[in-house]
XYZ file of C-alpha atoms in Angstrom:
397
model
C 218.736 195.566 55.827
C 218.098 195.186 59.577
C 218.615 191.912 61.335
C 215.457 190.003 62.278
C 214.153 190.959 65.678
C 211.601 188.239 66.309
C 212.187 186.346 69.578
C 213.208 183.132 67.870
C 215.896 184.731 65.690
C 217.262 187.679 67.630
C 219.536 185.589 69.833
C 221.197 183.683 67.047
C 221.704 186.845 65.007
C 223.418 188.777 67.793
C 225.684 185.885 68.722
C 226.784 185.307 65.152
C 227.393 189.008 64.597
C 229.802 188.960 67.504
C 231.483 185.895 66.037
C 232.072 187.470 62.640
C 232.914 190.971 63.767
C 229.798 192.485 62.223
C 228.220 195.561 63.753
C 225.200 193.647 65.021
C 222.873 196.281 63.591
C 222.613 195.844 59.840
C 224.018 193.996 56.885
C 225.749 196.235 54.377
C 224.000 196.742 51.078
C 225.306 194.805 48.097
C 226.836 197.921 46.555
C 229.016 198.541 49.640
C 229.857 194.910 50.409
C 232.923 193.048 49.192
C 232.205 190.219 46.741
C 231.743 186.803 48.311
C 234.907 184.804 47.773
C 236.029 181.396 48.956
C 238.321 183.085 51.473
C 235.513 185.238 52.870
C 233.198 182.243 53.087
C 235.810 180.190 54.944
C 236.486 183.124 57.268
C 232.806 183.201 58.226
C 232.775 179.454 58.884
C 235.924 179.596 61.000
C 234.585 182.527 63.004
C 231.403 180.623 63.765
C 233.329 177.471 64.686
C 235.397 179.458 67.203
C 232.419 181.170 68.818
C 231.056 179.307 71.823
C 228.087 181.679 72.025
C 227.328 181.312 68.326
C 227.471 177.524 68.436
C 225.313 177.435 71.546
C 222.651 179.579 69.875
C 222.802 177.431 66.749
C 222.263 174.319 68.849
C 219.272 175.858 70.591
C 217.769 176.959 67.286
C 218.306 173.527 65.706
C 216.552 171.894 68.652
C 213.659 174.358 68.573
C 213.176 173.739 64.847
C 213.014 169.991 65.431
C 215.975 169.067 63.222
C 216.383 165.738 64.950
C 215.807 161.997 64.922
C 214.636 159.490 67.515
C 217.494 156.968 67.836
C 215.256 154.693 69.901
C 211.647 155.512 69.076
C 210.415 152.825 71.474
C 212.148 154.260 74.529
C 210.190 155.836 77.352
C 210.619 158.723 77.646
C 211.549 159.495 74.054
C 215.060 160.797 73.475
C 215.808 162.933 70.435
C 219.182 163.497 68.813
C 220.146 166.501 66.702
C 220.973 165.641 63.106
C 224.431 166.557 61.797
C 224.193 169.426 59.330
C 226.069 172.389 57.886
C 225.431 175.507 59.961
C 225.899 177.807 56.975
C 224.609 177.406 53.413
C 227.245 176.774 50.773
C 227.349 179.107 47.765
C 226.167 177.356 44.635
C 225.780 178.561 41.019
C 222.173 179.554 40.364
C 222.415 178.424 36.744
C 223.165 174.833 37.815
C 220.371 174.951 40.397
C 217.840 176.239 37.869
C 218.831 173.515 35.395
C 217.976 170.649 37.724
C 214.799 172.373 38.892
C 213.673 172.499 35.274
C 214.740 168.892 34.796
C 212.577 167.673 37.678
C 209.385 168.065 35.658
C 210.889 166.041 32.820
C 211.833 163.237 35.205
C 208.343 163.275 36.729
C 206.883 162.810 33.257
C 209.239 159.935 32.436
C 208.601 158.114 35.728
C 204.838 158.385 35.299
C 204.878 157.108 31.727
C 207.076 154.153 32.705
C 204.852 153.364 35.698
C 201.796 153.001 33.488
C 203.479 150.256 31.435
C 203.754 147.414 33.985
C 204.428 144.809 31.291
C 207.553 146.674 30.197
C 208.662 146.938 33.835
C 208.229 143.207 34.432
C 210.070 142.340 31.212
C 212.913 144.778 31.930
C 213.515 143.419 35.430
C 213.792 139.755 34.461
C 217.571 139.885 34.741
C 217.345 141.282 38.268
C 214.779 138.998 39.868
C 217.041 135.967 39.605
C 219.566 137.682 41.862
C 217.266 139.764 44.081
C 214.440 137.985 45.881
C 212.919 141.238 47.143
C 212.559 142.679 43.644
C 211.153 139.331 42.507
C 208.357 139.566 45.071
C 207.526 143.122 44.005
C 207.444 141.985 40.382
C 205.205 139.041 41.302
C 202.636 141.353 42.917
C 202.888 143.750 39.982
C 202.190 140.912 37.554
C 199.285 139.509 39.579
C 197.541 142.857 40.072
C 198.330 144.805 36.909
C 198.872 142.212 34.165
C 197.242 138.812 34.738
C 193.533 138.188 34.017
C 193.098 141.498 32.247
C 194.949 143.338 34.985
C 194.278 146.629 36.683
C 194.584 149.585 34.286
C 197.143 151.687 36.137
C 196.820 154.532 33.631
C 193.249 155.010 34.897
C 194.269 155.103 38.561
C 194.786 158.255 40.593
C 198.583 158.439 40.711
C 200.509 160.358 43.355
C 204.275 160.921 43.254
C 206.416 162.302 46.060
C 209.899 162.078 44.573
C 213.406 163.030 45.623
C 216.134 163.425 43.025
C 219.726 163.117 44.236
C 222.627 164.853 42.492
C 226.382 165.060 42.946
C 228.563 167.909 41.670
C 231.327 167.158 39.198
C 234.248 169.112 37.829
C 233.545 167.696 34.363
C 231.746 170.505 32.608
C 230.769 171.996 35.981
C 227.609 169.879 35.949
C 225.372 168.248 38.506
C 225.034 164.526 37.845
C 221.919 162.672 38.853
C 222.729 159.547 40.837
C 219.266 158.458 41.953
C 215.550 159.154 41.785
C 213.691 158.001 44.881
C 210.130 156.944 44.077
C 209.422 155.388 47.482
C 209.807 156.799 51.003
C 211.606 159.985 49.916
C 212.814 161.223 53.288
C 213.571 164.607 54.887
C 210.848 166.668 53.229
C 209.958 167.909 56.705
C 213.497 168.379 57.993
C 214.945 170.243 55.000
C 212.342 172.996 55.265
C 213.596 173.607 58.812
C 217.231 173.503 57.686
C 216.386 176.131 55.072
C 214.923 178.318 57.819
C 218.066 177.864 59.927
C 220.316 178.760 56.993
C 218.415 181.961 56.338
C 219.073 183.081 59.891
C 222.713 182.019 60.076
C 223.552 183.444 56.637
C 221.922 186.754 57.468
C 224.015 187.018 60.610
C 227.318 185.549 59.442
C 227.850 186.830 55.903
C 228.866 190.419 55.363
C 227.075 191.198 52.135
C 224.220 188.732 52.392
C 222.209 190.898 50.009
C 224.266 189.328 47.227
C 222.648 185.983 47.943
C 219.257 184.622 47.036
C 218.495 181.649 49.213
C 215.770 179.699 47.394
C 212.576 179.088 49.293
C 212.074 175.531 50.449
C 208.409 174.770 51.028
C 208.548 171.068 50.277
C 206.670 170.091 53.454
C 203.615 172.049 52.388
C 204.133 170.896 48.810
C 203.995 167.241 49.849
C 200.945 167.931 52.029
C 199.179 169.748 49.186
C 199.806 166.820 46.834
C 198.445 164.270 49.315
C 195.412 166.479 49.959
C 194.776 166.696 46.208
C 194.934 162.891 45.979
C 192.479 162.606 48.876
C 190.080 164.976 47.113
C 190.438 163.104 43.814
C 189.648 159.829 45.603
C 186.490 161.274 47.167
C 185.326 162.714 43.850
C 186.053 159.579 41.824
C 184.392 157.120 44.190
C 181.751 159.344 45.785
C 183.309 159.036 49.243
C 183.815 161.528 52.060
C 186.953 160.561 53.921
C 189.777 162.726 55.206
C 192.046 159.999 56.528
C 195.278 158.633 55.097
C 197.627 155.893 56.266
C 201.358 156.471 56.540
C 203.049 153.075 56.300
C 206.082 153.185 58.595
C 208.825 150.969 59.955
C 208.602 149.391 63.372
C 210.926 151.566 65.445
C 211.159 154.476 62.993
C 214.085 156.774 63.878
C 213.093 159.398 61.304
C 209.705 160.001 62.885
C 210.293 163.727 63.474
C 210.602 164.324 59.733
C 207.352 162.441 59.144
C 205.503 164.307 61.885
C 206.137 167.649 60.168
C 204.210 166.370 57.150
C 201.509 164.967 59.408
C 201.116 168.376 61.070
C 200.880 170.160 57.708
C 198.140 167.783 56.577
C 196.162 168.269 59.766
C 196.567 172.042 60.086
C 196.276 173.002 56.413
C 193.868 170.357 55.130
C 192.105 168.772 58.145
C 193.415 165.373 57.057
C 194.238 162.850 59.768
C 197.280 160.582 59.432
C 197.178 157.025 60.787
C 200.602 155.424 61.218
C 200.817 151.659 60.704
C 203.497 149.088 59.959
C 202.930 146.503 57.246
C 202.543 143.865 59.954
C 199.833 145.919 61.659
C 198.066 146.367 58.325
C 198.241 142.618 57.755
C 196.362 142.157 61.027
C 193.962 145.107 60.816
C 193.174 145.882 57.172
C 189.523 145.438 56.187
C 189.037 145.073 52.424
C 185.596 145.379 50.816
C 185.639 143.058 47.804
C 182.730 144.864 46.150
C 183.759 148.512 46.503
C 187.529 147.945 46.918
C 187.389 150.362 49.857
C 189.871 149.668 52.662
C 189.490 150.563 56.324
C 191.565 150.201 59.475
C 190.555 150.435 63.150
C 190.981 153.761 64.889
C 194.000 153.749 67.194
C 192.121 155.188 70.187
C 188.801 153.430 69.566
C 189.492 150.112 67.767
C 185.763 149.495 67.350
C 185.532 152.444 64.962
C 186.732 151.644 61.445
C 188.332 154.435 59.417
C 188.261 154.501 55.615
C 191.657 155.240 54.061
C 191.937 157.309 50.885
C 195.740 157.315 50.491
C 198.490 154.913 51.542
C 201.735 156.861 51.790
C 204.667 154.453 52.076
C 207.553 155.547 54.265
C 208.372 151.849 54.561
C 208.083 148.901 52.208
C 211.286 149.604 50.293
C 213.361 146.861 51.939
C 212.919 143.157 52.730
C 213.141 143.700 56.503
C 209.855 145.648 56.381
C 208.006 142.499 55.298
C 208.423 140.304 58.360
C 206.381 137.423 56.913
C 204.110 136.509 54.006
C 201.137 138.244 55.621
C 202.876 141.583 55.006
C 203.135 140.779 51.309
C 199.462 139.815 51.306
C 198.624 143.190 52.869
C 200.662 145.015 50.230
C 198.814 143.104 47.514
C 195.405 144.004 48.983
C 196.416 147.652 49.104
C 197.434 147.470 45.431
C 194.039 145.955 44.586
C 192.137 148.595 46.558
C 190.577 151.849 45.415
C 192.926 153.822 47.677
C 195.675 155.942 46.155
C 199.101 154.372 46.593
C 202.227 156.492 46.959
C 203.934 154.708 45.462
C 202.091 151.899 43.750
C 204.274 148.888 43.037
C 204.741 149.910 39.363
C 205.840 153.350 40.572
C 208.231 151.739 43.040
C 209.684 149.472 40.354
C 210.124 152.468 38.040
C 212.594 153.817 40.588
C 214.792 150.715 40.726
C 218.446 151.035 39.789
C 217.997 148.707 36.830
C 215.334 150.911 35.273
C 217.391 154.045 35.873
C 220.397 152.306 34.337
C 218.319 151.687 31.211
C 217.709 155.427 30.865
C 221.432 155.795 30.354
C 222.158 152.735 28.220
C 219.146 152.784 25.866
C 218.933 156.074 23.925
C 215.487 155.190 22.544
C 213.903 154.621 25.948
C 213.179 158.232 26.833
C 211.473 159.085 23.559
C 209.539 155.804 23.735
C 208.090 156.982 27.034
C 206.991 160.368 25.810
C 209.958 162.713 26.129
C 210.791 165.108 23.339
C 214.289 165.018 21.853
C 215.062 168.247 23.705
C 213.916 166.770 27.024
C 215.908 163.584 26.405
C 219.054 165.608 25.682
C 218.505 167.590 28.870
C 218.378 164.366 30.886
C 221.498 162.915 29.265
C 223.476 166.010 30.214
C 222.893 165.167 33.870
C 223.253 161.384 33.866
C 225.779 159.743 36.148
C 227.142 156.422 34.920
C 224.952 153.673 36.366
C 225.674 150.051 37.233
C 223.530 147.135 36.097
C 222.717 145.319 39.372
C 222.175 141.997 37.586
C 225.694 141.932 36.115
C 227.564 144.457 38.323
C 229.169 145.886 35.197
C 229.539 149.596 34.589
C 227.619 150.844 31.551
C-alpha cells in the first residue's frame, strides 16, 4: 500500500515516516505486520511527539484543514486558533462502535415521538421550571404555540433533527454509556470531518501495519447539509414556495464560526442554498412575519431593501439564557415557532433534549415503549444508559 502522494499529504507522510522509523515507501501488508498492541501504539505516539518535523507538518496540515476557532470573532483582522486534538486516532473495538451506530436510529425515533407530544413535555417539566427560569420560558412558548387555543399540530410539521449523541467508555461490561443527546446546536459537525481526514493521513504514516485498521468514514458535514436541503425542498413543496435560503441563528461573537462555515459551504456548493447568519437580537429587529401565510423574511445583508424568505431556521444559538438579551428575543423565537419555516430544533424538540427528559428515559421503564419503541429497542437503549441526575432535586436516580 503506497503512501499518498498528493501535494497536501506527501509532506506529512514523509515526516511521520522518519519519526517512526518506517521506510517512507510503503506500509507493510497486514499479513507481514505485527499485531497492533498498546505498546506499539504508544511507541508511535512517542515517536511523533519527539519529531520536530512531524509535529511541524501536523500543525501545517491542521491549519490548512481549518481545524480552528476564532477566539475573538469581532477582531480586525480575524485571528484563528488551532483546536487541541489527538494527532493519532485511538484504537477502538468495532463491535462497540457498531452498537452505538445502530442505537442512533432508535434514539432518533424516540426523540421525534416525544417531540410530537408537547403536552407530555410540559407536564414532565413542571418540577424543573420552578428552579430554572430559562426552561420555564421555553415551556411557556411551547404551551402558547403548541397547546393553547387548539395549538399547532407539531406532528404535521416538517421536522428536522441534527443530533449529537455523547458517550463515555466504561470498564463495566466494556460498554459505551450515553451521557447526553444534544437536540440543539450540536457542534463540530464541520470540524470532525476534517479531524477524520487528518487521522487518516497520520495513521497511514505512523502505524506500521495500518492495513489492520478500518477508519470509519466521517461525512457528517455533507450529511447535515443534505438533511437541511431536504427540509428546504419539503418546505417549498408543502407551501408552494421557491426559496433556497436558510437562517443560521448564531451567538453574538461566535468563536466556533469555522465549524459552522464548513456546513455553510457544503450547502452552497452542493445544494445552491444560501445561509444567512443572524443573532436572536437581530431577528427581533429584522424579522418580517406574514400573518396570513406564516412566511417569514429577513433583509438581505448586502442589500437591506431586498427581503429574503427563509425556509429553515437552524439554531446554533438559543440554548442558553445569555442568547436572549431581552424580551424581544423571546418574541422573535415565538414568531419563528408560529411560522411556516422549518425549525431545527423546534421548542418541543429542544425540550425533548433536556436533562430531565433524558433522566426519565432511565427512571421510567414504560416511557420508551409508550413513545413507540419495541421491547428490543428499549432493551438496547437501557444497555447504554449512564445514570442521570434529576435537575429539579439534584438526586441521583
